[in-house]
Every structure is written in C-alpha cells, then in structure tokens.
GROMACS .gro file of C-alpha atoms in nm:
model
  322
    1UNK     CA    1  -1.191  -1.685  -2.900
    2UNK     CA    2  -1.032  -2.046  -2.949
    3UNK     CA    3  -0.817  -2.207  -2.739
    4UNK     CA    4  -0.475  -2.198  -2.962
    5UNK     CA    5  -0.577  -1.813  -3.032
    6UNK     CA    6  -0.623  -1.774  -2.647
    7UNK     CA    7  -0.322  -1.923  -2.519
    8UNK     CA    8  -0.057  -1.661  -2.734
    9UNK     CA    9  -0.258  -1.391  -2.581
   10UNK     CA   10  -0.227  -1.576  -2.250
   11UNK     CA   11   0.152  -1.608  -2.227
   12UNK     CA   12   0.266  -1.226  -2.390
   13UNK     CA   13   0.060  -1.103  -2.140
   14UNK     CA   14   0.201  -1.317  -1.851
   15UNK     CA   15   0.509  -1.268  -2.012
   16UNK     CA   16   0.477  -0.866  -1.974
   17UNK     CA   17   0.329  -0.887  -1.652
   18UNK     CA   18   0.599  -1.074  -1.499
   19UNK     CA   19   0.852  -0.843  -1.689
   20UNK     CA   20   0.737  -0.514  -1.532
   21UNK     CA   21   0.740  -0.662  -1.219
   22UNK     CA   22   1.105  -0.784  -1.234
   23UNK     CA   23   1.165  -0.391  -1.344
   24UNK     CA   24   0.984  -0.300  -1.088
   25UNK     CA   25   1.175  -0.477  -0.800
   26UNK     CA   26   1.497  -0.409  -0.982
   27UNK     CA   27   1.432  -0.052  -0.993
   28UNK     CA   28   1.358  -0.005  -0.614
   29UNK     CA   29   1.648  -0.225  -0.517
   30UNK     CA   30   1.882  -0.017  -0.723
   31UNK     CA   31   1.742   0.314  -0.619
   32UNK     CA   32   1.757   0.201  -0.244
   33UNK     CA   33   2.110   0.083  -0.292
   34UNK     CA   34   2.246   0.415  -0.437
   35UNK     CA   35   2.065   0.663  -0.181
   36UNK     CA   36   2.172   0.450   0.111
   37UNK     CA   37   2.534   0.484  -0.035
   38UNK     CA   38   2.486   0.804  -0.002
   39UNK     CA   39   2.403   0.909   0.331
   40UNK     CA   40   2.656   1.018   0.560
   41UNK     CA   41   2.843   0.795   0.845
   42UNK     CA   42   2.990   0.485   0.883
   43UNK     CA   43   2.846   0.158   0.876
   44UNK     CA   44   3.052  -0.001   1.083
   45UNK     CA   45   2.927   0.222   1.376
   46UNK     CA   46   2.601   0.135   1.323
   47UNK     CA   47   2.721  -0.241   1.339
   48UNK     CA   48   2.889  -0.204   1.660
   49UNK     CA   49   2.696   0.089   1.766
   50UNK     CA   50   2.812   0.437   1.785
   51UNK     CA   51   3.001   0.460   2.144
   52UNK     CA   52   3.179   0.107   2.120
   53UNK     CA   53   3.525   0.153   2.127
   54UNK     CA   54   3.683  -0.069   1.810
   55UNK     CA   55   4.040  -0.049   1.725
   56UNK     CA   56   4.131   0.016   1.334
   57UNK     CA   57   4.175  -0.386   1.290
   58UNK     CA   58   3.847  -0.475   1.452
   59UNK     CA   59   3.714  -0.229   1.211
   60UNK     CA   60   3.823  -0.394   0.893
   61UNK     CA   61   3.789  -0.717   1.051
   62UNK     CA   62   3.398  -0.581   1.033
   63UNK     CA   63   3.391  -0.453   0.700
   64UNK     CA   64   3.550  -0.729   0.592
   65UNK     CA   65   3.326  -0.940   0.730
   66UNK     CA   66   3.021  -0.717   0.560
   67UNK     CA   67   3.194  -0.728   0.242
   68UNK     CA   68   3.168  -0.329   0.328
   69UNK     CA   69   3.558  -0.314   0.212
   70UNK     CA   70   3.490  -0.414  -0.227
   71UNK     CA   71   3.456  -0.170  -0.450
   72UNK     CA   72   3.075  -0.079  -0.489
   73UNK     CA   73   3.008  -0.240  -0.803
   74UNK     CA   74   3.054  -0.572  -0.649
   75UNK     CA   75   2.865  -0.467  -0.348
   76UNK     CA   76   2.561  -0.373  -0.572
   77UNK     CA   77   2.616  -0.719  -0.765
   78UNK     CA   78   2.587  -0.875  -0.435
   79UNK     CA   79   2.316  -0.709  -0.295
   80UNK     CA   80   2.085  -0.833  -0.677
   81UNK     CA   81   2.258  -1.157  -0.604
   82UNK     CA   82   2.114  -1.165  -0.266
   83UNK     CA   83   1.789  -1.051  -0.376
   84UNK     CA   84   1.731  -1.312  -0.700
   85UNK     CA   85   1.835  -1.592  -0.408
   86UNK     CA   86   1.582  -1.423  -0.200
   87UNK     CA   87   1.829  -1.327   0.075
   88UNK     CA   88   1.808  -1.032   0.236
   89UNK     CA   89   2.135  -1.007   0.472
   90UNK     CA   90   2.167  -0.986   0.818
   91UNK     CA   91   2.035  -0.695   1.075
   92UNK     CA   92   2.328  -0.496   1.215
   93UNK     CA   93   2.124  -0.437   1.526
   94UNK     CA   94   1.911  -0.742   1.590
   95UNK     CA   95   2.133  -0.992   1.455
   96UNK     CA   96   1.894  -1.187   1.256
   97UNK     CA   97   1.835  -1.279   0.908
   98UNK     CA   98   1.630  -0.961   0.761
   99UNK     CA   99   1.365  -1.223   0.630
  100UNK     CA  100   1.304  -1.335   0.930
  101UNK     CA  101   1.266  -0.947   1.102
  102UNK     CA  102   1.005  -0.892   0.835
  103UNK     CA  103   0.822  -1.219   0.822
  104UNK     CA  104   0.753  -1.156   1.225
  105UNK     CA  105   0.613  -0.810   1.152
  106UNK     CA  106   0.458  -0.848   0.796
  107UNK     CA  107   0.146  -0.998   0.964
  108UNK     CA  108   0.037  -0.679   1.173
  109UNK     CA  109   0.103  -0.434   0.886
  110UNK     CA  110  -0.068  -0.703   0.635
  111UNK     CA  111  -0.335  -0.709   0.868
  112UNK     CA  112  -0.364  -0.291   0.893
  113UNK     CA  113  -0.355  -0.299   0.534
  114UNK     CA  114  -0.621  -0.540   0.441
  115UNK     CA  115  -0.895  -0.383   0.677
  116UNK     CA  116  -0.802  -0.025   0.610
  117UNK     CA  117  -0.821  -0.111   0.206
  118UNK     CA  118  -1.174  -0.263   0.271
  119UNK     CA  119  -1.263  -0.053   0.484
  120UNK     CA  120  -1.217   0.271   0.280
  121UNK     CA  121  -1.381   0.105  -0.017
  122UNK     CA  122  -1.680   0.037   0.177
  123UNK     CA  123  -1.716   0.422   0.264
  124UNK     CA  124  -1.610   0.546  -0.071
  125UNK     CA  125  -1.913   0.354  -0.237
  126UNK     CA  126  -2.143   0.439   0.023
  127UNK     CA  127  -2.068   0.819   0.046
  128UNK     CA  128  -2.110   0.782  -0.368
  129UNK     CA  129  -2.463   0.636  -0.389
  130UNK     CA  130  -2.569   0.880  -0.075
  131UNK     CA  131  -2.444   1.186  -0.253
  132UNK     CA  132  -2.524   1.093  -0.656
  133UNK     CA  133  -2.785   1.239  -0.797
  134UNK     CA  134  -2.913   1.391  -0.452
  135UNK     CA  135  -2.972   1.775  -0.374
  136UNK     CA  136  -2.709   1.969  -0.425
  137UNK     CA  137  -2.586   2.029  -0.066
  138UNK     CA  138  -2.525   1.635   0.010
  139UNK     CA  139  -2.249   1.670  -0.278
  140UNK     CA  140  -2.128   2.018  -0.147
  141UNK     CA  141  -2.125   1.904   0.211
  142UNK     CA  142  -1.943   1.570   0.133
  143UNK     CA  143  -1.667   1.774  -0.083
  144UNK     CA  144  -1.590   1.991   0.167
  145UNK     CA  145  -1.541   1.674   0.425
  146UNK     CA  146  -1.318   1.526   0.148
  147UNK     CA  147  -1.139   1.802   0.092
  148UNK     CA  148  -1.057   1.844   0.463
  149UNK     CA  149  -0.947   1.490   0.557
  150UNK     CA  150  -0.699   1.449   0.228
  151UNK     CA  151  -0.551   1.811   0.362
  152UNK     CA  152  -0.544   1.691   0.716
  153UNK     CA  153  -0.184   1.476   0.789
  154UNK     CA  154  -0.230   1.099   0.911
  155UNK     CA  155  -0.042   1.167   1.225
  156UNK     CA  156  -0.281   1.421   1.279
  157UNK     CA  157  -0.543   1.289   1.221
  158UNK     CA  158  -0.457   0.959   1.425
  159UNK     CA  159  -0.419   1.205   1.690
  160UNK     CA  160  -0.749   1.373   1.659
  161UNK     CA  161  -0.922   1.041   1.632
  162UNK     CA  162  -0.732   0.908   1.943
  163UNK     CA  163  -0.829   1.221   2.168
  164UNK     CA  164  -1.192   1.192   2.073
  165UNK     CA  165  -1.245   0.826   2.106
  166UNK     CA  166  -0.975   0.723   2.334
  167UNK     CA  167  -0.929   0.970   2.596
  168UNK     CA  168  -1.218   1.174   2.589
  169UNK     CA  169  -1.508   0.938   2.530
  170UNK     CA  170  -1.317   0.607   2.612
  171UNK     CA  171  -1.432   0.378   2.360
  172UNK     CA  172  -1.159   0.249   2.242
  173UNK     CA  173  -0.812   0.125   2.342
  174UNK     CA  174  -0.504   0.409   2.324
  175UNK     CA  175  -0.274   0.176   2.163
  176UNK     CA  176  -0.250  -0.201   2.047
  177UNK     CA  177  -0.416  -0.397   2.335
  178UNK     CA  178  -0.432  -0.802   2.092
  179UNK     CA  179  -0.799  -0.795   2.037
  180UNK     CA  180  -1.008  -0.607   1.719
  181UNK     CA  181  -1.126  -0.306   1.882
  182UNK     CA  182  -0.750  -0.203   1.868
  183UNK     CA  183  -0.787  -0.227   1.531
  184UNK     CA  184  -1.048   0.047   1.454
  185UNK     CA  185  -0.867   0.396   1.522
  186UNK     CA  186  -0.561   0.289   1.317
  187UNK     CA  187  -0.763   0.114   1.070
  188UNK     CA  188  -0.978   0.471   1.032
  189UNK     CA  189  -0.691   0.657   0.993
  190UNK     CA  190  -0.535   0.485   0.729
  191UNK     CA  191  -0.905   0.466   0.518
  192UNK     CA  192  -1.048   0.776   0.579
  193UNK     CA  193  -0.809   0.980   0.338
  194UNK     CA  194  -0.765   0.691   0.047
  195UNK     CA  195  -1.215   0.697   0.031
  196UNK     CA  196  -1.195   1.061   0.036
  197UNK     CA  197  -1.005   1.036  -0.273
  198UNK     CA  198  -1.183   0.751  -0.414
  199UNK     CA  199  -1.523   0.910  -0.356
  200UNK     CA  200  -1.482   1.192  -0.609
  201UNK     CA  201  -1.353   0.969  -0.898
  202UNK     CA  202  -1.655   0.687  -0.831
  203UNK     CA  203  -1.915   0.994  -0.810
  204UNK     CA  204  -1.804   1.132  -1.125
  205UNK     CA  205  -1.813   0.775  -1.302
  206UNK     CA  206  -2.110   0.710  -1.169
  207UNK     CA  207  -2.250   1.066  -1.313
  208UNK     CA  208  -2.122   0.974  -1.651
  209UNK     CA  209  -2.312   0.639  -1.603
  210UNK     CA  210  -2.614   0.713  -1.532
  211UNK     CA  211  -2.666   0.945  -1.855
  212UNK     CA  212  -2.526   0.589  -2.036
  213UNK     CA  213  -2.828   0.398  -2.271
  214UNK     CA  214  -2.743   0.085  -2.066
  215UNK     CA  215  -2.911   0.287  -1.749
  216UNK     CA  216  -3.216   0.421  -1.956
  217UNK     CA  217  -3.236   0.011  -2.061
  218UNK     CA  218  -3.249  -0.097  -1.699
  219UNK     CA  219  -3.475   0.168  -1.597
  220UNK     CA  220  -3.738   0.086  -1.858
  221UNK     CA  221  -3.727  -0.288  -1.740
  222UNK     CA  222  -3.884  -0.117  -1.411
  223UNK     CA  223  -3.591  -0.142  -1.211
  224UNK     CA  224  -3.619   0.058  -0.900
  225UNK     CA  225  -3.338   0.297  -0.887
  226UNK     CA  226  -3.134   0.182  -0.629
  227UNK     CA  227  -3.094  -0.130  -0.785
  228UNK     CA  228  -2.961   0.058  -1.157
  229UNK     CA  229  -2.742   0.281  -0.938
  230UNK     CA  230  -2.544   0.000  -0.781
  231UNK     CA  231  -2.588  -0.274  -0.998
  232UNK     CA  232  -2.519  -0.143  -1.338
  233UNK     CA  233  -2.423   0.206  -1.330
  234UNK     CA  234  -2.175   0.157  -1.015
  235UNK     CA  235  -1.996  -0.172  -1.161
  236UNK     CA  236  -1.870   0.109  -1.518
  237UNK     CA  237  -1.825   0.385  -1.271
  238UNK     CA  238  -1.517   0.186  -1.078
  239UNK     CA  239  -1.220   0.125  -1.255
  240UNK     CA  240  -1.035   0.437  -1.257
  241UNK     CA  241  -1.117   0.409  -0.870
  242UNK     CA  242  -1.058   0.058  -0.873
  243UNK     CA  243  -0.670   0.205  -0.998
  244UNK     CA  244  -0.648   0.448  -0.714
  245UNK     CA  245  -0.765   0.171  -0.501
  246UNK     CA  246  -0.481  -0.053  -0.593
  247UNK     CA  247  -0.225   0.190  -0.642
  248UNK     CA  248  -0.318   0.326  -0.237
  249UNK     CA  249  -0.280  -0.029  -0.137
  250UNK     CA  250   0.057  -0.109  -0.253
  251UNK     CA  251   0.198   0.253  -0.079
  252UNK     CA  252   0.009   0.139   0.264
  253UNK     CA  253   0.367   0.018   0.428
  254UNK     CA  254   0.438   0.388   0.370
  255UNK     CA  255   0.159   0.561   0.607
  256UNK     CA  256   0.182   0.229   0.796
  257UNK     CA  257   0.535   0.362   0.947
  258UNK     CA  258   0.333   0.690   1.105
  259UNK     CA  259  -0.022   0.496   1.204
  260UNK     CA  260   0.213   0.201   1.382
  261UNK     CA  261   0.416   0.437   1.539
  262UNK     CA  262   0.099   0.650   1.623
  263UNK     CA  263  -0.056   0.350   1.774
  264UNK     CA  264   0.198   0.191   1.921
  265UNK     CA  265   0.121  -0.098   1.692
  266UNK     CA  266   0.388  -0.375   1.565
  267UNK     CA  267   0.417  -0.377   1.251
  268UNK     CA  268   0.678  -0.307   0.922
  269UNK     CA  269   0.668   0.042   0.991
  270UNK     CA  270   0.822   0.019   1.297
  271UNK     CA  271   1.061  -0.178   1.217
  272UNK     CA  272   1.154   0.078   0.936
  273UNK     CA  273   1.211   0.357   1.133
  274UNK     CA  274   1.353   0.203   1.406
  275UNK     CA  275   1.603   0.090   1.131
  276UNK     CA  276   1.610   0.435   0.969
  277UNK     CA  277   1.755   0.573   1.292
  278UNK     CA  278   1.992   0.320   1.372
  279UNK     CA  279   2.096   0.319   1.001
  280UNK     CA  280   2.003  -0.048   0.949
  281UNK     CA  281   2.112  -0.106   0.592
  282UNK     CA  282   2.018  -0.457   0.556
  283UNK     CA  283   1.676  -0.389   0.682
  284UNK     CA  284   1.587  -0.035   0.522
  285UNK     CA  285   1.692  -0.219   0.163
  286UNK     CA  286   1.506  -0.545   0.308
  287UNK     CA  287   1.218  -0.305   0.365
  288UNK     CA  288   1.202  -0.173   0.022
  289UNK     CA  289   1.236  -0.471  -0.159
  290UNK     CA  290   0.920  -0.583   0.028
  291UNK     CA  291   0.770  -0.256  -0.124
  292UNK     CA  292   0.792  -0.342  -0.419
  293UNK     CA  293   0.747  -0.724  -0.434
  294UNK     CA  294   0.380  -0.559  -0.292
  295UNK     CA  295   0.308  -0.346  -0.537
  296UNK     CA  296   0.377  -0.556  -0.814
  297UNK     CA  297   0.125  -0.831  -0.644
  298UNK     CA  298  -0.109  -0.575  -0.565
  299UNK     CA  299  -0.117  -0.415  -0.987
  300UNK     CA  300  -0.147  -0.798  -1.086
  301UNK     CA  301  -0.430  -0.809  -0.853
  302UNK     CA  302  -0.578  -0.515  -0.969
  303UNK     CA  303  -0.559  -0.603  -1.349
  304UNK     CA  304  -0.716  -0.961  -1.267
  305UNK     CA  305  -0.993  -0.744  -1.091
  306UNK     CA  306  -1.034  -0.547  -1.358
  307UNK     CA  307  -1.124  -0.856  -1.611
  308UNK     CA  308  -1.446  -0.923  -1.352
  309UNK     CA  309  -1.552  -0.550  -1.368
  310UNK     CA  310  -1.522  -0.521  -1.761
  311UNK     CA  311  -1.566  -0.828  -1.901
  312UNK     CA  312  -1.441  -0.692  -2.221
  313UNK     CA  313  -1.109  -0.623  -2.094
  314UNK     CA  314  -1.069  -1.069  -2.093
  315UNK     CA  315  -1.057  -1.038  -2.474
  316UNK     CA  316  -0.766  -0.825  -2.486
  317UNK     CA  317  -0.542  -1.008  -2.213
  318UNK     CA  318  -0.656  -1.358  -2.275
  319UNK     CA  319  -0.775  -1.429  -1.930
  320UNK     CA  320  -1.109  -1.609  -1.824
  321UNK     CA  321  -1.264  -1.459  -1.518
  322UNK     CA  322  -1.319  -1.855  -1.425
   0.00000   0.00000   0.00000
C-alpha cells in the first residue's frame, strides 16, 4: 500500500480511535455524575463531617462555595468543564486537589496491575502448551482448577493464599512491607482468576491451530513440535485471549479496591473506598474518570498489539508495526 493510500487509512482510524475514547470517558463521567446524585445524604456533611455542628448560613456559605447550591445542569456542565481542563476538584476530606490524591496512589495500583497482567499471561500460556494436545486428564485436571479459582471470590482467595503462605508457612510478608516479596500474594491473587479464564480461550485457539495447513507446513520442514506449538500455532491462537487480556487489564482498579484493602497495600483502591464511605464526591468521580482514561489506553494498546500478532490486520487500519 502507498503512502498517500496509507495515510487516509491512517487518520479515519486515529480519528475513530480517539472518538470512542472521548465516548468512552464521557460516558463514565456522566454515568458517575447521575448515580452519585442519587445517593442519599448531604454533601455538605461529608464536607464538614457528619457530627460538626454548622449553623444554616455556614451551610450555604459551603454549598455555595461547592457550587453545590446551582441547579444540576450547570453542576454537570461544570463537572465536563472540569474534566476537558483536566481538573478534577478538590477532596472534601483530605483537602487536596483530587489529581494530586490519585497521582500519589496511581503508582502502587499501576504497579499491582502491570505484574499481575504479566504475570497471569505467563501462566495462561504455560498451562496451554502443558495441557494441548496431552492425555486427556492434564486437560480435565486443569479445567477443574480453572473452574474452581474463577468461582472462588478474590477476597477469598487473598485470604486463602495469605493463611497458607503467610501465617502458616511464613514465606512471605502479611501485608505491604516496601520490598518485592510483598508483591507476590497480591500480585497472585489478582492473576490467578484472569489466566484461568484466558487458559480455556488460548487452548481452544490453539486446538483449532494446530489442525491449520500452516502447522502441517511447519511440521514437514522438520520442526520439532514444541517449536510449531509456540511459534506458529500459539501466535493465531491469541487474539481473542489477547481481548480478554486487555479488557481484564483496564477493570484491574476494580479488584484492586479488595486485593489493596486485603493486603493492606496503598494504592487507588483504597483511596476509593475510603472515599466511598466518607462519600467523597470529588474523588469517587476523580476515580472513575481515571477508569476510563485506562481503559481507553489499555483497548488502543491492545489494537496496536494486535497489528504485531496478525500482520494482516496493518492493512486494514493503516498502521506499520515499525
């Protein structure tokens, strides 16, 4: 494809991409706006906490101040207004810029994130190439093992994996001690139930591969079988998994809110309850609009990913793997 013929292709797809991602952000910010308005209470207690003792003026002194006293069409202007400048209010608890609340616990839950993504992707693959093709009772034991651990709740299962390796055998740290080891047990949580989903959908690919001509090719250039297995027949088997993967990525500072709290780690999830229970607006809406700025980063990730697996795919967006 030339150059003038690439470039079109190039910007409608940016073009789209950046689009759906607006939506997206739009779409979460709105929907956080309207359920917030909706829960019960007063915000003003939750800015000067619930047993202060405010007159009537000092309250709409406060809601004043919040802008808490327009109608709520102007409030939800506002709040988009905010959000295009990429402001995201003050805390009514901590005081603080809500940026600046996330940006010092972002880190942490990136962190958590990152590692549990890898690390789930990791057993996923190896679990499929154990278990493909093998006897049947590899398959059947390593279904069953799925089956439990997606059933099994994260708190839970942080639990169980903190009994066994923390306080029984010692091993490991109970909760967030600064160095990597603390890492592991959260880290396991988190990845454990995303590769027991993942394995399935790559061992089922990877089925459907191997009975592919482009296997039978690589096999009659005396390829040992290993080799066809993850270098050919692996690489067609992983992009619905490669979909899961991202999609389970950019809902990690969901189950991050139970692991960190599990753990005892810092982290955005934390932070989001704690806000949840002292009805933090500013943070809570701050929180979700993080969410979402996420997952759209995370899909464009995932569609640039999927160029490199399929090279095919570049002809239809445009987009050189270089």
């Amino acid at each position: 494809m030339s150059a003038p013929t690439r470039a079109p292709l190039v910007l409608r797809y940016a073009a789209t991409r950046l689009g759906s991602a607006l939506l997206v952000v739009w779409a979460a910010a709105t929907c956080a706006f309207v359920v917030l308005q909706l829960v019960p209470g007063d915000p003003v207690k939750a800015i000067v906490g619930s047993h202060a003792l405010v007159g009537a003026e000092q309250r709409d002194a406060i809601r004043h101040e919040y802008g808490l006293d327009r109608p709520l069409p102007l409030q939800y202007l506002s709040h988009l207004g905010q959000l295009a400048r990429g402001e995201l209010g003050d805390s009514y608890q901590l005081q603080q810029p809500v940026g600046d609340v996330l940006a010092d616990q972002f880190g942490p839950t990136a962190q958590l994130a990152l590692w549990s993504t890898i690390t789930a992707v990791l057993l996923a693959v190896a679990v499929t190439l154990l278990t493909t093709g093998r006897a049947r009772w590899p398959r059947r034991l390593s279904s069953v093992v799925e089956l439990v651990v997606v059933s099994t709740p994260s708190f839970w299962l942080g639990i169980l994996l903190l009994t066994v390796f923390s306080f029984r055998l010692g091993w490991l740290p109970v909760a967030d001690s600064g160095d990597a080891r603390s890492l592991v047990l959260p880290v396991l949580t988190l990845a454990l139930p995303i590769a027991a989903v993942l394995a399935p959908v790559l061992r089922e690919g990877l089925l459907g591969a191997l009975d592919q001509p482009f296997t039978l090719t690589a096999r009659a250039r005396g390829l040992a079988e290993h080799r066809v297995r993850s270098q050919h027949a692996l690489r067609h088997a992983a992009l619905p998994a490669l979909t899961l993967a991202g999609w389970f990525t950019g809902t990690l500072l969901g189950g991050a809110v139970v692991v960190e709290n599990v753990f005892a780690r810092p982290g955005i999830g934390r932070v989001t309850l704690q806000a949840v229970a002292d009805r933090d607006l500013p943070v809570i809406q701050g929180v979700v609009a993080l969410s979402a700025v996420v997952f759209v980063v995370v899909a464009a990730l995932v569609d640039l990913a999927y160029t490199v697996v399929d090279p095919r795919l570049r002809k239809e967006t445009g987009v050189s793997a270089a």
